[in-house]
Structures are given as C-alpha cells and as structure tokens.
Coordinates of C-alpha atoms and ligand atoms in Angstrom, one line a residue:
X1 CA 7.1 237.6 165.2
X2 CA 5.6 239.6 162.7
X3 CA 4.1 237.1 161.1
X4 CA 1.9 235.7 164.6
X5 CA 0.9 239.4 165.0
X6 CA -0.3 240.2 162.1
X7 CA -2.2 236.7 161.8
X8 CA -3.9 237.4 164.9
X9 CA -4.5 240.4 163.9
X10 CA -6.3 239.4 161.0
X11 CA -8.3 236.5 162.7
X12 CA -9.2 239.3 165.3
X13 CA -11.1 241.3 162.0
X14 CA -12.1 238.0 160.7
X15 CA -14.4 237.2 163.6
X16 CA -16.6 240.4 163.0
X17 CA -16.6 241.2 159.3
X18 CA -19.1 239.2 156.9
X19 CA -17.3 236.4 155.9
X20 CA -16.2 236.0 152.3
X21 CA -17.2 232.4 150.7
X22 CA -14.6 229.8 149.1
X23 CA -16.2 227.7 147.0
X24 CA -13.3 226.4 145.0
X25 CA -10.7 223.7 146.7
X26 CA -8.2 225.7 144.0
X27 CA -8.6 228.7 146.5
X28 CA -7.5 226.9 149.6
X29 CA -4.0 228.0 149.1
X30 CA -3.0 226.4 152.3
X31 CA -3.0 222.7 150.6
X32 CA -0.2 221.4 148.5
X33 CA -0.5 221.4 144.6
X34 CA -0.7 218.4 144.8
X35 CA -3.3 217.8 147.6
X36 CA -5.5 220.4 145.5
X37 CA -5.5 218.4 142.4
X38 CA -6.4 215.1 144.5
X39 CA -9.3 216.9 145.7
X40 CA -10.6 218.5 142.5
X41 CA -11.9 214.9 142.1
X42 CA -14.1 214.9 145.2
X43 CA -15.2 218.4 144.6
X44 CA -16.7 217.6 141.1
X45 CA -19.4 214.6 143.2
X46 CA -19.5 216.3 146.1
X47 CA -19.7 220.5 146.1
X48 CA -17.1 222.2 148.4
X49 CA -17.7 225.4 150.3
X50 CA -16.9 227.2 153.3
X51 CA -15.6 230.6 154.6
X52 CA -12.8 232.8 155.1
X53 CA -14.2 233.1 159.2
X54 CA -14.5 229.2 159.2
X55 CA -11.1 228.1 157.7
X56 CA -9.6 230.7 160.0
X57 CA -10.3 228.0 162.8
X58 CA -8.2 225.5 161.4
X59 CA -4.9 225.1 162.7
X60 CA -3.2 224.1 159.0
X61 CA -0.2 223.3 161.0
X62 CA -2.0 220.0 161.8
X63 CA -2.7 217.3 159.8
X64 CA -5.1 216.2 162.2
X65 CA -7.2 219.3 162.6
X66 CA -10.7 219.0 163.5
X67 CA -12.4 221.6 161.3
X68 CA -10.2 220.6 158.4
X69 CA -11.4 217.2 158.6
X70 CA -15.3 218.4 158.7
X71 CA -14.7 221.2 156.2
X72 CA -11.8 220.0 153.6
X73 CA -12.9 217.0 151.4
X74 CA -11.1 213.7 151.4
X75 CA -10.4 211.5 148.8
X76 CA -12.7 208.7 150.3
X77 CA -15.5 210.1 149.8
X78 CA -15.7 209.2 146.0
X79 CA -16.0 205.3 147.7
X80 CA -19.1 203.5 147.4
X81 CA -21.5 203.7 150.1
X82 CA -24.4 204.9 151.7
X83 CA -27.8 206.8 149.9
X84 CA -28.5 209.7 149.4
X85 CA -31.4 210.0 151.3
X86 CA -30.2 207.4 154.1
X87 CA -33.2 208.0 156.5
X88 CA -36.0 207.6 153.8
X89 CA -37.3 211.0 154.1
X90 CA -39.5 210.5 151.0
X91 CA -41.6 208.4 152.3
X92 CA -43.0 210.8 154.9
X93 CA -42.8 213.9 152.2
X94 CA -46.6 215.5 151.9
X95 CA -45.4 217.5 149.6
X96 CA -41.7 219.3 148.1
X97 CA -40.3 220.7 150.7
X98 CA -43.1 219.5 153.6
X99 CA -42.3 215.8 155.5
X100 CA -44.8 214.9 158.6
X101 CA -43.1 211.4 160.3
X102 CA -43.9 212.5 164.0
X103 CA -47.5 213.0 164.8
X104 CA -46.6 216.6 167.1
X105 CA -43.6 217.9 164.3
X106 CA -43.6 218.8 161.2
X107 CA -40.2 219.6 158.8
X108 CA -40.1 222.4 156.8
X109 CA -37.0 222.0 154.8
X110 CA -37.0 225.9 153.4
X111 CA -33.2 226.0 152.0
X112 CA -31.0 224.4 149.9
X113 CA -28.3 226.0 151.0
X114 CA -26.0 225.8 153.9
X115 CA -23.5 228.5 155.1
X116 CA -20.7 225.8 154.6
X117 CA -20.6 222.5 153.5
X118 CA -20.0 219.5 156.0
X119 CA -18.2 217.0 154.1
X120 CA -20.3 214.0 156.3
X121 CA -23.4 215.4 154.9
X122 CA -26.0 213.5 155.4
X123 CA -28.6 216.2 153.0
X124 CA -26.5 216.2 150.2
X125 CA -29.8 215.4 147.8
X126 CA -30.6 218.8 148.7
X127 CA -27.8 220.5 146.9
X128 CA -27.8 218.7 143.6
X129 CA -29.2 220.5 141.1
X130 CA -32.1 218.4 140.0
X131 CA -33.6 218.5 143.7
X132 CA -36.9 218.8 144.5
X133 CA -37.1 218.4 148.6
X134 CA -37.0 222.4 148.9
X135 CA -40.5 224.0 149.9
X136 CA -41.7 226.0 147.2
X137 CA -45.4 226.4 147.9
X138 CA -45.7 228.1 151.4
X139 CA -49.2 228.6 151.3
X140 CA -50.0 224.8 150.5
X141 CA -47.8 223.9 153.0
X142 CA -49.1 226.3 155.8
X143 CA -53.1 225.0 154.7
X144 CA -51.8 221.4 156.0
X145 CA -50.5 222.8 159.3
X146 CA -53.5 224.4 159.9
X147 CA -55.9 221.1 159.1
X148 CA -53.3 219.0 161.2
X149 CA -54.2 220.1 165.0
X150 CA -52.2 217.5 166.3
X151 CA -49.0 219.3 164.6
X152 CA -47.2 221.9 168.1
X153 CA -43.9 221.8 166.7
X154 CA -42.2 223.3 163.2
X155 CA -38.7 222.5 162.0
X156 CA -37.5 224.7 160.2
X157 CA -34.4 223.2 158.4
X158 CA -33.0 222.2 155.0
X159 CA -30.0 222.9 154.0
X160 CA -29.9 226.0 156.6
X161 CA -32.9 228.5 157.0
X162 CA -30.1 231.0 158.8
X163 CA -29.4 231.6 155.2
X164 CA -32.2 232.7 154.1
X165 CA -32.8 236.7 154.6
X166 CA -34.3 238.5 157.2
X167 CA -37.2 238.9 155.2
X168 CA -37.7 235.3 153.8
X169 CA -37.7 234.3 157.3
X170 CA -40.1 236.6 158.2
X171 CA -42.3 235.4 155.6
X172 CA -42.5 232.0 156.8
X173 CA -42.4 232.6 160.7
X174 CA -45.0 234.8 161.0
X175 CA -47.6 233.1 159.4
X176 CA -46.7 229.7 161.5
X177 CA -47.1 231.9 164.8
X178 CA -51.2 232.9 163.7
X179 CA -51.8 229.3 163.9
X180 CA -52.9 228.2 167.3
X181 CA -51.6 224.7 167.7
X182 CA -48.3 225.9 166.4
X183 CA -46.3 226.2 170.1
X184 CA -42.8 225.5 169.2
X185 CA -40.5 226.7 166.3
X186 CA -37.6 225.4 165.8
X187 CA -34.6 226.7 164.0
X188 CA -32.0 224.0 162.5
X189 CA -29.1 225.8 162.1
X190 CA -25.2 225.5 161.9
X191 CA -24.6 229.1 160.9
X192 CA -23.8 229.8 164.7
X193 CA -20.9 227.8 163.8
X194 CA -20.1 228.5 160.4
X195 CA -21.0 232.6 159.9
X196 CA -21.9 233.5 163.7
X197 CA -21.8 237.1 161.7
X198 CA -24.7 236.5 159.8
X199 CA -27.2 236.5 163.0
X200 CA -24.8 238.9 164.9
X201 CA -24.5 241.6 162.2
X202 CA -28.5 241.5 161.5
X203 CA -30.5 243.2 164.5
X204 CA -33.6 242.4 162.2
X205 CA -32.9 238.6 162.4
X206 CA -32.2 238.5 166.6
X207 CA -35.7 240.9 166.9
X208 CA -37.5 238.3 164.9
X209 CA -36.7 235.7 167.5
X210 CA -37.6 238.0 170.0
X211 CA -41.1 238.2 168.6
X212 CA -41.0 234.5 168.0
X213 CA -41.1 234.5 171.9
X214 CA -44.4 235.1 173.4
X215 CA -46.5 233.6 176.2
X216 CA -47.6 231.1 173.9
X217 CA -45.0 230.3 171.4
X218 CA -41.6 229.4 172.2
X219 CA -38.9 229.4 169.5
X220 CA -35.8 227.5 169.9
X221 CA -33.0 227.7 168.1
X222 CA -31.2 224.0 167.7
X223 CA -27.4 225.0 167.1
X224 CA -24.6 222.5 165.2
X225 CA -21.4 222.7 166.8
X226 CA -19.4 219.5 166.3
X227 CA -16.1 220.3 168.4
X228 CA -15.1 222.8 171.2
X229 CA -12.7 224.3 168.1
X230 CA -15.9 226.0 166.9
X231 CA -16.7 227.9 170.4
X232 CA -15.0 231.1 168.8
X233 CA -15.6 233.9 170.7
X234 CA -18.0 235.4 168.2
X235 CA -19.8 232.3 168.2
X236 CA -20.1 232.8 172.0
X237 CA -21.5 236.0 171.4
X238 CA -24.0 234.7 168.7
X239 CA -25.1 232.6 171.3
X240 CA -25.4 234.7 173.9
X241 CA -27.1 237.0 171.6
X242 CA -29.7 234.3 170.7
X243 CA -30.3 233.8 174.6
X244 CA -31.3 237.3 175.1
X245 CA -34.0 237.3 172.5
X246 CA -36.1 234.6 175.2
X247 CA -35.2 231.7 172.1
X248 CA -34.1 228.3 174.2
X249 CA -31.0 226.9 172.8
X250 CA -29.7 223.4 172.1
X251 CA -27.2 221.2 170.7
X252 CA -27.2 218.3 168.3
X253 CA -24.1 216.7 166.6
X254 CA -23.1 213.4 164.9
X255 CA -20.3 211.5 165.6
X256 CA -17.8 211.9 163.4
X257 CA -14.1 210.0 162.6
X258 CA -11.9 212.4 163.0
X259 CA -14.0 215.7 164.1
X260 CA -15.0 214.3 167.4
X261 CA -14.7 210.7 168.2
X262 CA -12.7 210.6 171.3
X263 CA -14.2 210.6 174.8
X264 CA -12.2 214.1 175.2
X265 CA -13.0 215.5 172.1
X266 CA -16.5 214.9 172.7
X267 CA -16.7 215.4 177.1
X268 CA -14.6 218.8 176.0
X269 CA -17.7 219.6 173.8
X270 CA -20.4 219.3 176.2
X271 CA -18.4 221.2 179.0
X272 CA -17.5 224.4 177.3
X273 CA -21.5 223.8 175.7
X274 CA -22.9 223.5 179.8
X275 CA -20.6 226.5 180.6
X276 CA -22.5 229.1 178.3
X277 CA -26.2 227.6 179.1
X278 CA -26.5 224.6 175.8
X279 CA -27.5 221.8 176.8
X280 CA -26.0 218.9 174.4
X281 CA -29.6 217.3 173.1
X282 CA -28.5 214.9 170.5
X283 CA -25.4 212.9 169.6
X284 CA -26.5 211.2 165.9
X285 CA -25.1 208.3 164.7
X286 CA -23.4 208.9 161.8
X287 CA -26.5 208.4 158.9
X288 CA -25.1 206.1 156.2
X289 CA -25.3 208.9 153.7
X290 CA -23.6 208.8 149.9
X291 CA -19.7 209.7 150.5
X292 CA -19.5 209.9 154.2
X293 CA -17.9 206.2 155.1
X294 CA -15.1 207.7 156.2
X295 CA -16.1 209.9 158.5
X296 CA -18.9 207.2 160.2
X297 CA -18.0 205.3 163.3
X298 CA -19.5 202.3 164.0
X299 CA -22.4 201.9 166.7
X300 CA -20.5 200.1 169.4
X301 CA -17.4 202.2 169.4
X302 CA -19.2 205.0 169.1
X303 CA -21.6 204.2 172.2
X304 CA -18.9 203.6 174.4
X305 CA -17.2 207.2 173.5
X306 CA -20.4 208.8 174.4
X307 CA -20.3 207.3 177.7
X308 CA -17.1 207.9 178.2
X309 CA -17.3 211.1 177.0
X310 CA -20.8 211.3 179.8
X311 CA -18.9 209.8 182.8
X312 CA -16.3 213.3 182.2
X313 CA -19.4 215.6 182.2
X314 CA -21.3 217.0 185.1
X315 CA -25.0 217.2 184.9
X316 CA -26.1 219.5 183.3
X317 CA -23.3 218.8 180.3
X318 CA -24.0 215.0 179.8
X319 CA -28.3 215.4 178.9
X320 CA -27.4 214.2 175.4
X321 CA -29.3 210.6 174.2
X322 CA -27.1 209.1 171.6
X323 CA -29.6 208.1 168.7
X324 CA -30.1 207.1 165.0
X325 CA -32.6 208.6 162.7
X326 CA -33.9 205.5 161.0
X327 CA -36.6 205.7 158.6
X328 CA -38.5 204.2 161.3
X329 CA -38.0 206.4 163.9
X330 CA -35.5 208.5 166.3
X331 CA -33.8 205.3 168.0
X332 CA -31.6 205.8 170.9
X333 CA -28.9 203.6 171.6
X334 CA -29.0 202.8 175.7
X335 CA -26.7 200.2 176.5
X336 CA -24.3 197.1 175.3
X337 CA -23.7 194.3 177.5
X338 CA -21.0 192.0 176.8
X339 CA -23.4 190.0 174.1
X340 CA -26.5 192.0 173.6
X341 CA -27.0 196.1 172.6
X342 CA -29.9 197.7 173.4
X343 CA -32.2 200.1 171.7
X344 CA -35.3 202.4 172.7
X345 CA -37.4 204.3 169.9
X346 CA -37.6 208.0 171.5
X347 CA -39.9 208.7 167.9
X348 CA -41.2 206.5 166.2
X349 CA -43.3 206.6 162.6
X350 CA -45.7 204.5 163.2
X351 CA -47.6 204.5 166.5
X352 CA -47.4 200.6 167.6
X353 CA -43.5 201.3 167.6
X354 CA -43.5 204.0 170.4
X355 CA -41.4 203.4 173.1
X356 CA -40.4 200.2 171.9
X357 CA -37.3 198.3 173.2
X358 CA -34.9 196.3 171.1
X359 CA -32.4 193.9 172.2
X360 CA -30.2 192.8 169.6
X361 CA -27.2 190.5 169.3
X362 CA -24.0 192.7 168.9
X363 CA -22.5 193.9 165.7
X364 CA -18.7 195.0 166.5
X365 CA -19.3 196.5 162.3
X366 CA -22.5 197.4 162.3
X367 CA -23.2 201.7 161.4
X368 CA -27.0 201.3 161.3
X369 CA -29.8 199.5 162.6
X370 CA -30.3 197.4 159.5
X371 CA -26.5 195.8 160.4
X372 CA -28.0 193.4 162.6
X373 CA -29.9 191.0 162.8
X374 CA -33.8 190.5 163.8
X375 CA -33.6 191.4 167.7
X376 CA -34.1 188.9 169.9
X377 CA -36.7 190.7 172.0
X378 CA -38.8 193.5 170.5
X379 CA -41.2 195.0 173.3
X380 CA -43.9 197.5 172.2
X381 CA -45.1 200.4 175.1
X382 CA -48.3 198.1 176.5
X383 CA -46.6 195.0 177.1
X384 CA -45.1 197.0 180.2
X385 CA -48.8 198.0 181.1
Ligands
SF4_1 S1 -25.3 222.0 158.3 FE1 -26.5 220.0 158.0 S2 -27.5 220.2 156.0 FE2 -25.8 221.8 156.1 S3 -24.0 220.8 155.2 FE3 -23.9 220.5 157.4 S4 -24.9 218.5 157.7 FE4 -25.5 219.2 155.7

C-alpha cells in the first residue's frame, strides 16, 4: 500500500520537474540482467535514450506496453533492412541542413537531437556521428528562402527543434518571420510527448510562439503523439498551453507494430486527440528505415486499421489521410478493393505527378510503394480536365 502511494506520488513530481535523461539501457533497472545484456547489442548500432518523465508512462508490469515498445530497443533491430535515409532526402538537399521537394515548403532540419529516441526511427542518419544533414549556415540558408518566393511554408524539424534553447530558436524564427512570403512556420516536434516540461517550464519558449502569431504569419506546432498512453496530464497542459499562444496544432504518427496497430489503439488516439482540439493530420506508413522491420506493418493491413480505426471516430477525430513519404512524393493510400489498392499523390516532387492516381495490383507483403508492381493505371491531374 505503501508502495502504490508513494509511486504515485512520485509520478505526481515527475510530471512537473525537468526530466532527468537515461541514456544507458544499463540504467533501466526495471529489465532483467539478462534482458539488459541482450540489449546492450542493439544500443551499440542504434543509440538509446529517453527520460525519467517518459519511462514513468510505462506500465513495466506489461510485456506488452505501448511506450516500452516505442522507447525500449528490441533485439530485431540489428536485422537487415531498410536505409538509412529511406525517403531519399538527399536528393532534394540544397544544402546541409536545407531540403526543398515541395514547391510552397521548405525543411529546415536544425537539430540532431531528439528529446528521446524512437526506436522506429526513421532519421537515425541524423544521430550518427559523421552526419552532415544538420543546418549549420543559417544565413545561407535564409538567402535561398528569400530568392524562392514561391516558398509560404517552413519546417522546422530534425531531430527535434523543441530541443534547441529559447534562444537558438529565436535566432532562426525571427529572421524567417521578416521575410514576406514566409506565412506558415511549422514546428516538428515530439517533445509534447517526450518532456511536455521543456515548453511548459519555459514562458520564453510559449511567448515566442505567441509572437510567431500575427495577422500574417501563423505558426503551427505539428505534435508526435503515437498512443493515448502519452496524453499525460502535463502533456494536456503543454498542449493547452501551446493553444493559448494563437499556434494551430496538429497530429502526425506512423503506424507502428506494437505501439498502435489496432483499430482501438489507434480510434482511442484520435478521440482523446479531438477531445482537446488536435486534429489527427497524418498517419505515416511506416518508412522502411535501417532497424525498424519490426516495428513496420505492412500497407494493406495497415489500411484497413486506419479505417477501422476511422469508422470508431466522429468527425472531427477521423481528418487523418493515411500516406507514405516516398522520395517521390507524400502518397496517400485511399482504398483496396478485393484485387486492386489505390493511391493518390497529395505532394508530389515533380510537378507532372500532382494529384496523380495509382491503381496497383495488391501486395498482401508489400511496406512501400516500390513492393509492387508497375500500376496498372497511372492518371496525371489533366487527364481529368
Ligand atoms: S521524434 Fe522523430 S526524429 Fe526524433 S527519434 Fe522520434 S522519429 Fe526520430
């Protein structure tokens, strides 16, 4: 009895303090010797790290625990599989740290650092030490925003840009808001999720967003939460927080074995997201990334959880597209019939893809677009004209 009040107790301080970091799978003293040793492997490839706030979701009491599965590496990661850069972000890379594959957005990926680590990664070039994706000449990067008028909308993204201080930020936001054509911001960010404290704790951080909120600038902040498990109260309050400083929040998430690949995992997701005012934006296939097999599900099954996961949802909770990020664009899966799946570019890279519709014999085992075979019908926008 004890015990329970005392661990509530201390989850109670954990959801305000400034998390400490584990970065070391011999810290999680909550695994077996044995299970610590087995993972020591992983953790040599793959970097591990997370928080004393985040672990505190996990219910260790279960094996099948959402947030252990998306936090705590797995032995099947060291299979074969995947690329590290899985979406072929290279080739649209002007320069480190700067990629332009949508004519309106532009990415800047300004951290290598993330407040956790999400075993699925699908960034992980980004935290090995001989990377060079990270932007590390601002003022070259901010001369080819301002020559490329037809650029509105800035990523900011990485790694996470939430980790970055106040002031960093600063630094890059308020230069993007003197340039005319620059309407949108956008923050990429799990820390909501993973340190809620960070953005809570940091009136600085919430007053920036307020000034990144004018009559002719809108920042949004695009939040990471992969399961209802992570809807803490704090992160609530982070949230709600974020609301009040005018920024427009939204969801994206991949599909993940495990995390949230049931129709009530994901349905229970989009509800509690609807009930606090975040709409669900994307649901990502699974990006066939080096070490994440395990935790991809393939296109099919995954497309029917969705919409199963859609038909429990009201409304306003099921205005999610399901998509891919291909290296050729932001393909959205819309529909299987019993022999054909469909798919509709909702970006694409080059212009004469826009729009386009695909219709493709079905692939039970197929995790990416490049699974199956030529499509049977390929329609670009005009032939509809
Ligand atoms: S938040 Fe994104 S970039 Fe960071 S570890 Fe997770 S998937 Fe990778």
């Amino acid at each position: 009895m004890t015990n329970i009040a005392s661990n509530t107790l201390d989850k109670k301080k954990l959801q305000h303090a400034n998390p400490k970091y584990v970065t070391k799978v011999a810290d999680l003293t909550k695994l077996s010797d044995a299970e610590r040793e087995q993972l020591a492997e992983v953790e040599n490839t793959y970097r591990f790290r997370a928080n004393d706030y985040y672990l505190s979701l996990i219910d260790w009491n279960d094996p099948d625990d959402p947030i252990r599965h998306l936090i705590v590496p797995h032995i099947h990661e060291l299979n074969e599989w995947g690329k590290l850069d899985p979406s072929e972000e290279h080739k649209y890379t002007i320069l480190p740290g700067l990629e332009h594959k949508y004519h309106s957005t532009a990415l800047l990926l300004v951290s290598n650092v993330c407040g956790a680590i999400c075993r699925y990664c699908f960034r992980k070039r980004v935290f090995l030490q001989s990377s060079d994706d990270i932007l590390k000449d601002l003022p070259a990067a901010l001369d080819y925003i301002r020559e490329h008028r037809e650029i509105t909308n800035i990523l900011l993204t990485g790694g996470d840009p939430l980790v970055l201080s106040t002031n960093k930020l600063r630094n890059v936001i308020e230069p993007l808001l003197q340039i005319d054509h620059v309407r949108i911001i956008r923050l990429g960010s799990k820390i909501p999720a993973f340190n809620p404290q960070r953005i809570l704790n940091d009136p600085e951080l919430l007053d920036l967003m307020r000034q990144s909120c004018t009559d002719t600038k809108q920042l949004y902040t695009i939040v990471h939460f992969n399961h209802a498990n992570e809807l803490s109260d704090v992160a609530l309050q982070t949230c709600k927080a974020i609301h009040q400083t005018g920024a427009v929040l939204a969801n994206q998430t991949p599909l993940i074995r495990r995390v949230n690949d049931s129709a009530e995992a994901l349905a229970d997701l989009f509800r509690k997201l609807s009930f606090v005012g975040i709409p669900p934006y994307y649901v990502f296939q699974c990006r066939p990334a080096s070490g994440n097999q395990s935790y991809a599900v393939p296109i099919e099954e995954g497309f029917q959880i969705f919409e199963q996961a859609r038909a429990k949802t009201s409304g306003l909770g099921k205005r999610a597209r399901f998509v891919m990020s291909h290296a050729t664009g932001k393909i959205e899966i819309v529909g299987l019939t019993r022999e054909h799946i469909y798919f509709k570019y909702q970006r694409a890279a080059k212009d004469a893809d826009s729009s386009r519709f695909l219709v493709c014999k079905r692939n039970p085992d197929a995790y990416w677009l490049d699974d199956y075979d030529p499509p049977l019908e390929s329609h670009p926008l005009d032939c509809y004209q």
